[in-house]
mmCIF file of C-alpha atoms in Angstrom:
data_model
loop_
_atom_site.group_PDB
_atom_site.id
_atom_site.type_symbol
_atom_site.label_atom_id
_atom_site.label_comp_id
_atom_site.label_asym_id
_atom_site.label_seq_id
_atom_site.Cartn_x
_atom_site.Cartn_y
_atom_site.Cartn_z
ATOM 1 C CA MET A 1 -0.012 -0.004 -0.009
ATOM 2 C CA GLN A 2 2.913 2.342 0.612
ATOM 3 C CA SER A 3 4.041 1.732 -2.978
ATOM 4 C CA LEU A 4 0.532 2.497 -4.207
ATOM 5 C CA ILE A 5 0.515 5.750 -2.308
ATOM 6 C CA ILE A 6 3.909 6.746 -3.660
ATOM 7 C CA ALA A 7 2.998 5.956 -7.226
ATOM 8 C CA PHE A 8 -0.166 8.061 -7.056
ATOM 9 C CA ALA A 9 1.548 10.861 -5.183
ATOM 10 C CA MET A 10 4.270 11.076 -7.852
ATOM 11 C CA TYR A 11 2.341 10.579 -11.049
ATOM 12 C CA SER A 12 -1.041 12.156 -10.240
ATOM 13 C CA ARG A 13 -2.621 15.094 -8.383
ATOM 14 C CA ILE A 14 -4.970 12.845 -6.489
ATOM 15 C CA PRO A 15 -4.542 13.542 -2.756
ATOM 16 C CA MET A 16 -2.819 10.741 -0.946
ATOM 17 C CA PRO A 17 -1.918 9.942 2.697
ATOM 18 C CA ARG A 18 1.649 10.544 3.728
ATOM 19 C CA ALA A 19 4.154 7.788 2.958
ATOM 20 C CA ASP A 20 7.853 7.359 3.637
ATOM 21 C CA TRP A 21 9.787 7.587 0.318
ATOM 22 C CA ASN A 22 12.365 4.932 1.123
ATOM 23 C CA ASP A 23 13.776 2.052 -0.927
ATOM 24 C CA LYS A 24 11.532 -0.479 0.714
ATOM 25 C CA ASN A 25 8.327 1.369 -0.105
ATOM 26 C CA MET A 26 9.375 2.268 -3.652
ATOM 27 C CA ARG A 27 10.417 -1.205 -4.786
ATOM 28 C CA TYR A 28 6.925 -2.004 -6.224
ATOM 29 C CA ALA A 29 5.773 1.522 -7.103
ATOM 30 C CA PHE A 30 5.862 0.855 -10.843
ATOM 31 C CA CYS A 31 3.425 -2.065 -10.405
ATOM 32 C CA TRP A 32 0.773 0.453 -9.474
ATOM 33 C CA PHE A 33 1.509 2.820 -12.405
ATOM 34 C CA PRO A 34 -1.104 1.219 -14.697
ATOM 35 C CA VAL A 35 -3.757 1.648 -11.915
ATOM 36 C CA ILE A 36 -3.305 5.409 -12.319
ATOM 37 C CA GLY A 37 -4.097 4.892 -15.986
ATOM 38 C CA LEU A 38 -7.264 3.018 -15.038
ATOM 39 C CA VAL A 39 -8.398 5.924 -12.885
ATOM 40 C CA ILE A 40 -7.716 8.361 -15.733
ATOM 41 C CA GLY A 41 -9.535 6.112 -18.166
ATOM 42 C CA LEU A 42 -12.640 5.732 -15.960
ATOM 43 C CA VAL A 43 -12.852 9.513 -15.321
ATOM 44 C CA THR A 44 -12.405 10.136 -19.060
ATOM 45 C CA GLY A 45 -15.148 7.599 -19.805
ATOM 46 C CA ALA A 46 -17.498 9.214 -17.297
ATOM 47 C CA VAL A 47 -16.876 12.663 -18.781
ATOM 48 C CA PHE A 48 -17.528 11.309 -22.259
ATOM 49 C CA TYR A 49 -20.914 9.789 -21.305
ATOM 50 C CA ILE A 50 -21.999 12.832 -19.326
ATOM 51 C CA LEU A 51 -21.184 15.230 -22.143
ATOM 52 C CA THR A 52 -22.776 12.940 -24.654
ATOM 53 C CA GLU A 53 -25.928 12.757 -22.586
ATOM 54 C CA TRP A 54 -25.947 16.577 -22.432
ATOM 55 C CA GLN A 55 -25.550 16.632 -26.214
ATOM 56 C CA VAL A 56 -22.733 19.160 -26.156
ATOM 57 C CA GLY A 57 -20.797 19.987 -29.319
ATOM 58 C CA SER A 58 -18.107 17.586 -30.401
ATOM 59 C CA VAL A 59 -15.324 20.159 -30.273
ATOM 60 C CA PHE A 60 -16.147 21.111 -26.628
ATOM 61 C CA ARG A 61 -16.276 17.439 -25.754
ATOM 62 C CA GLY A 62 -12.897 16.949 -27.428
ATOM 63 C CA VAL A 63 -11.427 19.812 -25.384
ATOM 64 C CA CYS A 64 -12.736 18.385 -22.145
ATOM 65 C CA LEU A 65 -11.473 14.884 -22.936
ATOM 66 C CA THR A 66 -8.047 16.235 -23.745
ATOM 67 C CA ALA A 67 -7.961 18.124 -20.442
ATOM 68 C CA VAL A 68 -8.955 15.209 -18.182
ATOM 69 C CA PRO A 69 -5.617 13.275 -18.287
ATOM 70 C CA LEU A 70 -3.665 16.519 -17.966
ATOM 71 C CA TRP A 71 -5.741 17.593 -14.967
ATOM 72 C CA ILE A 72 -5.331 14.288 -13.148
ATOM 73 C CA THR A 73 -1.596 13.949 -13.767
ATOM 74 C CA GLY A 74 -0.826 17.635 -13.349
ATOM 75 C CA GLY A 75 0.833 17.631 -16.768
ATOM 76 C CA ILE A 76 3.923 15.756 -15.561
ATOM 77 C CA HIS A 77 4.127 13.631 -18.691
ATOM 78 C CA LEU A 78 3.400 16.533 -21.024
ATOM 79 C CA ASP A 79 6.315 18.380 -19.394
ATOM 80 C CA GLY A 80 8.554 15.459 -20.384
ATOM 81 C CA PHE A 81 7.115 15.534 -23.927
ATOM 82 C CA MET A 82 7.921 19.219 -24.296
ATOM 83 C CA ASP A 83 11.469 18.869 -22.900
ATOM 84 C CA THR A 84 12.180 15.897 -25.193
ATOM 85 C CA THR A 85 10.721 17.787 -28.196
ATOM 86 C CA ASP A 86 13.175 20.678 -27.447
ATOM 87 C CA ALA A 87 16.083 18.297 -27.097
ATOM 88 C CA ARG A 88 15.387 16.371 -30.258
ATOM 89 C CA SER A 89 14.751 19.505 -32.236
ATOM 90 C CA SER A 90 18.242 20.853 -31.360
ATOM 91 C CA TYR A 91 19.861 18.117 -33.501
ATOM 92 C CA GLY A 92 22.834 18.356 -31.201
ATOM 93 C CA ASP A 93 24.978 15.573 -29.892
ATOM 94 C CA ARG A 94 23.958 13.306 -26.998
ATOM 95 C CA GLU A 95 25.442 15.531 -24.300
ATOM 96 C CA LYS A 96 23.682 18.674 -25.633
ATOM 97 C CA LYS A 97 20.358 16.838 -25.744
ATOM 98 C CA LEU A 98 20.710 15.623 -22.172
ATOM 99 C CA MET A 99 21.679 19.132 -21.088
ATOM 100 C CA ILE A 100 18.542 20.502 -22.736
ATOM 101 C CA LEU A 101 16.367 17.890 -20.865
ATOM 102 C CA LYS A 102 17.779 19.229 -17.605
ATOM 103 C CA ASP A 103 17.171 22.904 -18.548
ATOM 104 C CA SER A 104 14.107 24.323 -16.794
ATOM 105 C CA HIS A 105 13.474 26.852 -19.553
ATOM 106 C CA VAL A 106 10.892 26.260 -22.284
ATOM 107 C CA GLY A 107 12.147 26.505 -25.853
ATOM 108 C CA ALA A 108 10.251 27.481 -28.983
ATOM 109 C CA PHE A 109 10.085 23.922 -30.304
ATOM 110 C CA ALA A 110 8.578 22.706 -27.081
ATOM 111 C CA VAL A 111 5.803 25.286 -27.400
ATOM 112 C CA ILE A 112 5.217 24.490 -31.082
ATOM 113 C CA GLY A 113 5.230 20.757 -30.359
ATOM 114 C CA CYS A 114 2.782 21.110 -27.497
ATOM 115 C CA GLY A 115 0.486 23.278 -29.588
ATOM 116 C CA ILE A 116 0.398 20.765 -32.422
ATOM 117 C CA TYR A 117 -0.103 17.911 -29.955
ATOM 118 C CA MET A 118 -3.088 19.657 -28.346
ATOM 119 C CA MET A 119 -4.716 20.385 -31.722
ATOM 120 C CA LEU A 120 -4.368 16.804 -32.797
ATOM 121 C CA SER A 121 -5.592 15.524 -29.485
ATOM 122 C CA VAL A 122 -8.694 17.737 -29.462
ATOM 123 C CA GLY A 123 -9.463 16.805 -33.024
ATOM 124 C CA ALA A 124 -9.184 13.079 -32.379
ATOM 125 C CA TRP A 125 -11.124 13.124 -29.067
ATOM 126 C CA SER A 126 -13.933 15.065 -30.759
ATOM 127 C CA GLU A 127 -14.306 12.077 -33.154
ATOM 128 C CA ILE A 128 -14.472 9.317 -30.504
ATOM 129 C CA ASP A 129 -17.579 7.246 -30.192
ATOM 130 C CA ALA A 130 -18.914 4.760 -27.583
ATOM 131 C CA ASP A 131 -16.866 1.826 -28.953
ATOM 132 C CA GLY A 132 -13.759 3.955 -29.083
ATOM 133 C CA ILE A 133 -14.099 5.381 -25.558
ATOM 134 C CA ARG A 134 -14.185 1.859 -24.097
ATOM 135 C CA ILE A 135 -10.906 1.052 -25.919
ATOM 136 C CA MET A 136 -9.289 4.305 -24.699
ATOM 137 C CA ILE A 137 -10.247 3.645 -21.120
ATOM 138 C CA MET A 138 -8.031 0.552 -21.303
ATOM 139 C CA ALA A 139 -5.371 2.301 -23.461
ATOM 140 C CA PHE A 140 -4.415 4.501 -20.526
ATOM 141 C CA VAL A 141 -3.611 1.359 -18.604
ATOM 142 C CA LEU A 142 -1.693 -0.319 -21.431
ATOM 143 C CA GLU A 143 0.579 2.638 -22.112
ATOM 144 C CA ARG A 144 1.540 2.874 -18.426
ATOM 145 C CA ALA A 145 2.260 -0.803 -18.216
ATOM 146 C CA LEU A 146 4.630 -0.394 -21.206
ATOM 147 C CA SER A 147 6.169 2.771 -19.721
ATOM 148 C CA GLY A 148 6.845 0.915 -16.463
ATOM 149 C CA LEU A 149 8.456 -1.968 -18.339
ATOM 150 C CA ALA A 150 10.722 0.501 -20.081
ATOM 151 C CA ALA A 151 11.614 2.295 -16.828
ATOM 152 C CA VAL A 152 12.866 -0.882 -15.123
ATOM 153 C CA ASN A 153 14.444 -2.625 -18.143
ATOM 154 C CA PHE A 154 15.833 0.068 -20.427
ATOM 155 C CA LYS A 155 19.298 1.423 -19.768
ATOM 156 C CA GLY A 156 19.268 4.777 -17.913
ATOM 157 C CA ALA A 157 20.782 7.769 -19.699
ATOM 158 C CA ARG A 158 22.164 9.175 -16.446
ATOM 159 C CA LYS A 159 22.742 8.171 -12.855
ATOM 160 C CA ASP A 160 20.509 10.814 -11.290
ATOM 161 C CA GLY A 161 16.942 12.065 -11.810
ATOM 162 C CA MET A 162 13.513 11.040 -10.656
ATOM 163 C CA LEU A 163 13.214 7.981 -12.924
ATOM 164 C CA THR A 164 16.516 6.665 -11.547
ATOM 165 C CA ALA A 165 15.221 7.216 -8.033
ATOM 166 C CA PHE A 166 12.285 4.995 -8.796
ATOM 167 C CA ARG A 167 14.168 2.422 -10.874
ATOM 168 C CA GLU A 168 17.105 1.701 -8.527
ATOM 169 C CA PRO A 169 15.118 0.262 -5.608
ATOM 170 C CA ALA A 170 12.647 -1.615 -7.878
ATOM 171 C CA ARG A 171 12.555 -5.396 -7.677
ATOM 172 C CA LYS A 172 13.219 -5.716 -11.401
ATOM 173 C CA ARG A 173 12.114 -9.315 -11.959
ATOM 174 C CA MET A 174 8.907 -9.097 -9.924
ATOM 175 C CA VAL A 175 7.927 -5.688 -11.310
ATOM 176 C CA THR A 176 8.524 -6.917 -14.882
ATOM 177 C CA VAL A 177 6.347 -9.993 -14.320
ATOM 178 C CA VAL A 178 3.563 -7.856 -12.871
ATOM 179 C CA LEU A 179 3.683 -5.235 -15.607
ATOM 180 C CA VAL A 180 3.790 -7.869 -18.395
ATOM 181 C CA THR A 181 0.805 -9.634 -16.859
ATOM 182 C CA GLU A 182 -1.089 -6.322 -16.628
ATOM 183 C CA ALA A 183 -0.189 -5.403 -20.213
ATOM 184 C CA ILE A 184 -1.388 -8.770 -21.572
ATOM 185 C CA ALA A 185 -4.581 -8.731 -19.524
ATOM 186 C CA VAL A 186 -5.542 -5.215 -20.624
ATOM 187 C CA ALA A 187 -4.663 -6.022 -24.223
ATOM 188 C CA CYS A 188 -7.094 -9.014 -24.045
ATOM 189 C CA VAL A 189 -9.792 -6.781 -22.539
ATOM 190 C CA MET A 190 -9.337 -4.242 -25.345
ATOM 191 C CA CYS A 191 -9.682 -6.922 -28.017
ATOM 192 C CA TYR A 192 -12.717 -8.402 -26.221
ATOM 193 C CA LEU A 193 -14.465 -4.976 -26.035
ATOM 194 C CA TRP A 194 -13.928 -4.327 -29.752
ATOM 195 C CA LEU A 195 -11.699 -6.670 -31.736
ATOM 196 C CA PRO A 196 -10.652 -4.477 -34.687
ATOM 197 C CA GLY A 197 -10.001 -1.414 -32.630
ATOM 198 C CA GLY A 198 -8.347 -3.335 -29.784
ATOM 199 C CA VAL A 199 -5.930 -5.163 -32.111
ATOM 200 C CA LEU A 200 -5.015 -2.057 -33.977
ATOM 201 C CA CYS A 201 -4.323 -0.111 -30.765
ATOM 202 C CA CYS A 202 -2.218 -2.854 -29.317
ATOM 203 C CA ILE A 203 -0.123 -3.039 -32.480
ATOM 204 C CA GLY A 204 0.286 0.753 -32.478
ATOM 205 C CA ALA A 205 1.361 0.720 -28.780
ATOM 206 C CA LEU A 206 3.981 -2.031 -29.443
ATOM 207 C CA LEU A 207 5.294 -0.170 -32.429
ATOM 208 C CA MET A 208 5.537 3.079 -30.435
ATOM 209 C CA PHE A 209 7.298 1.128 -27.662
ATOM 210 C CA SER A 210 9.858 -0.113 -30.183
ATOM 211 C CA PHE A 211 10.321 3.392 -31.521
ATOM 212 C CA TYR A 212 10.804 4.732 -27.979
ATOM 213 C CA TYR A 213 13.612 2.214 -27.347
ATOM 214 C CA LYS A 214 15.309 3.190 -30.603
ATOM 215 C CA ILE A 215 15.097 6.928 -29.940
ATOM 216 C CA ALA A 216 16.211 6.579 -26.283
ATOM 217 C CA MET A 217 19.243 4.413 -27.066
ATOM 218 C CA LYS A 218 20.377 6.091 -30.271
ATOM 219 C CA GLU A 219 19.880 9.762 -29.394
ATOM 220 C CA PHE A 220 20.190 9.800 -25.574
ATOM 221 C CA GLY A 221 22.121 6.696 -24.632
ATOM 222 C CA GLY A 222 19.252 5.514 -22.473
ATOM 223 C CA THR A 223 15.959 6.580 -21.041
ATOM 224 C CA THR A 224 15.058 9.386 -18.646
ATOM 225 C CA GLY A 225 11.931 10.702 -16.921
ATOM 226 C CA ASP A 226 11.374 13.177 -19.662
ATOM 227 C CA LEU A 227 11.665 10.552 -22.370
ATOM 228 C CA ALA A 228 9.197 8.391 -20.423
ATOM 229 C CA GLY A 229 6.712 11.306 -20.536
ATOM 230 C CA TRP A 230 7.431 11.783 -24.228
ATOM 231 C CA PHE A 231 6.605 8.100 -24.869
ATOM 232 C CA LEU A 232 3.429 8.173 -22.785
ATOM 233 C CA GLN A 233 1.986 11.178 -24.570
ATOM 234 C CA ASN A 234 2.912 9.897 -28.011
ATOM 235 C CA CYS A 235 1.589 6.405 -27.298
ATOM 236 C CA GLU A 236 -1.675 7.876 -26.104
ATOM 237 C CA LEU A 237 -2.047 9.960 -29.215
ATOM 238 C CA VAL A 238 -1.152 7.046 -31.525
ATOM 239 C CA MET A 239 -3.741 4.785 -29.877
ATOM 240 C CA LEU A 240 -6.320 7.592 -29.952
ATOM 241 C CA PHE A 241 -5.825 8.124 -33.721
ATOM 242 C CA LEU A 242 -5.938 4.358 -34.395
ATOM 243 C CA THR A 243 -9.156 4.093 -32.432
ATOM 244 C CA VAL A 244 -10.722 6.887 -34.443
ATOM 245 C CA CYS A 245 -9.451 5.264 -37.678
ATOM 246 C CA SER A 246 -11.029 1.997 -36.565
ATOM 247 C CA LYS A 247 -14.345 3.778 -36.294
ATOM 248 C CA TYR A 248 -14.314 4.389 -40.065
ATOM 249 C CA LEU A 249 -12.419 1.292 -41.247
ATOM 250 C CA PHE A 250 -14.461 -1.242 -39.326
ATOM 251 C CA ALA A 251 -17.740 0.560 -38.824
ATOM 252 C CA SER A 252 -19.789 -2.494 -39.724
ATOM 253 C CA ILE A 253 -17.956 -4.946 -37.443
#
């Protein structure tokens, strides 16, 4: 339970009781990361059904659905997305990119990247339907299971930082088994809820996971907390777009 509290306290704005942030309590924190995704998914689904019942416009609904994950997480993953966008856009060497990740200032490319991301997200969420929202509720869980797997198994780009603080005390084998089990379970649920959309989203998530590994190792020499946020936001957008595409490609199934 201490690990659960620490995971929610770190990766969400949901009020949590006080917990001691020591190695013992942090060893299983990543196991609870997908549960945060489930909470986000359920709240997102509830907002969708409420706004649909109220018959609000699709654009307003898209804005609200885009805002829900950011409100619950406090934007911690979007911050990583922006920092990584800045670093990759510099086209500098590995050391320069890592230096940009640590810089607290916001660059022009981060703002541009965030603006484009928000527009794409609002547009895609405005197109979501009942079948799609059920898939996306589970997608929030899947992307965090994959992110946790990367955190404990990918090489770290540096020896300090928040991701390292969570990775070092983690029981790697046990955490990996739990996260793989969670990822497989939620993938099966997605396919059960809507086979075409579920399969397409799972494939997209795995491809994004592979791309994440390639970028992290090639450009940064390993992963960081900012890169983890970059992956999470991109994986979410990829699955969202694939869910919307499924709506038109497999409308009759």
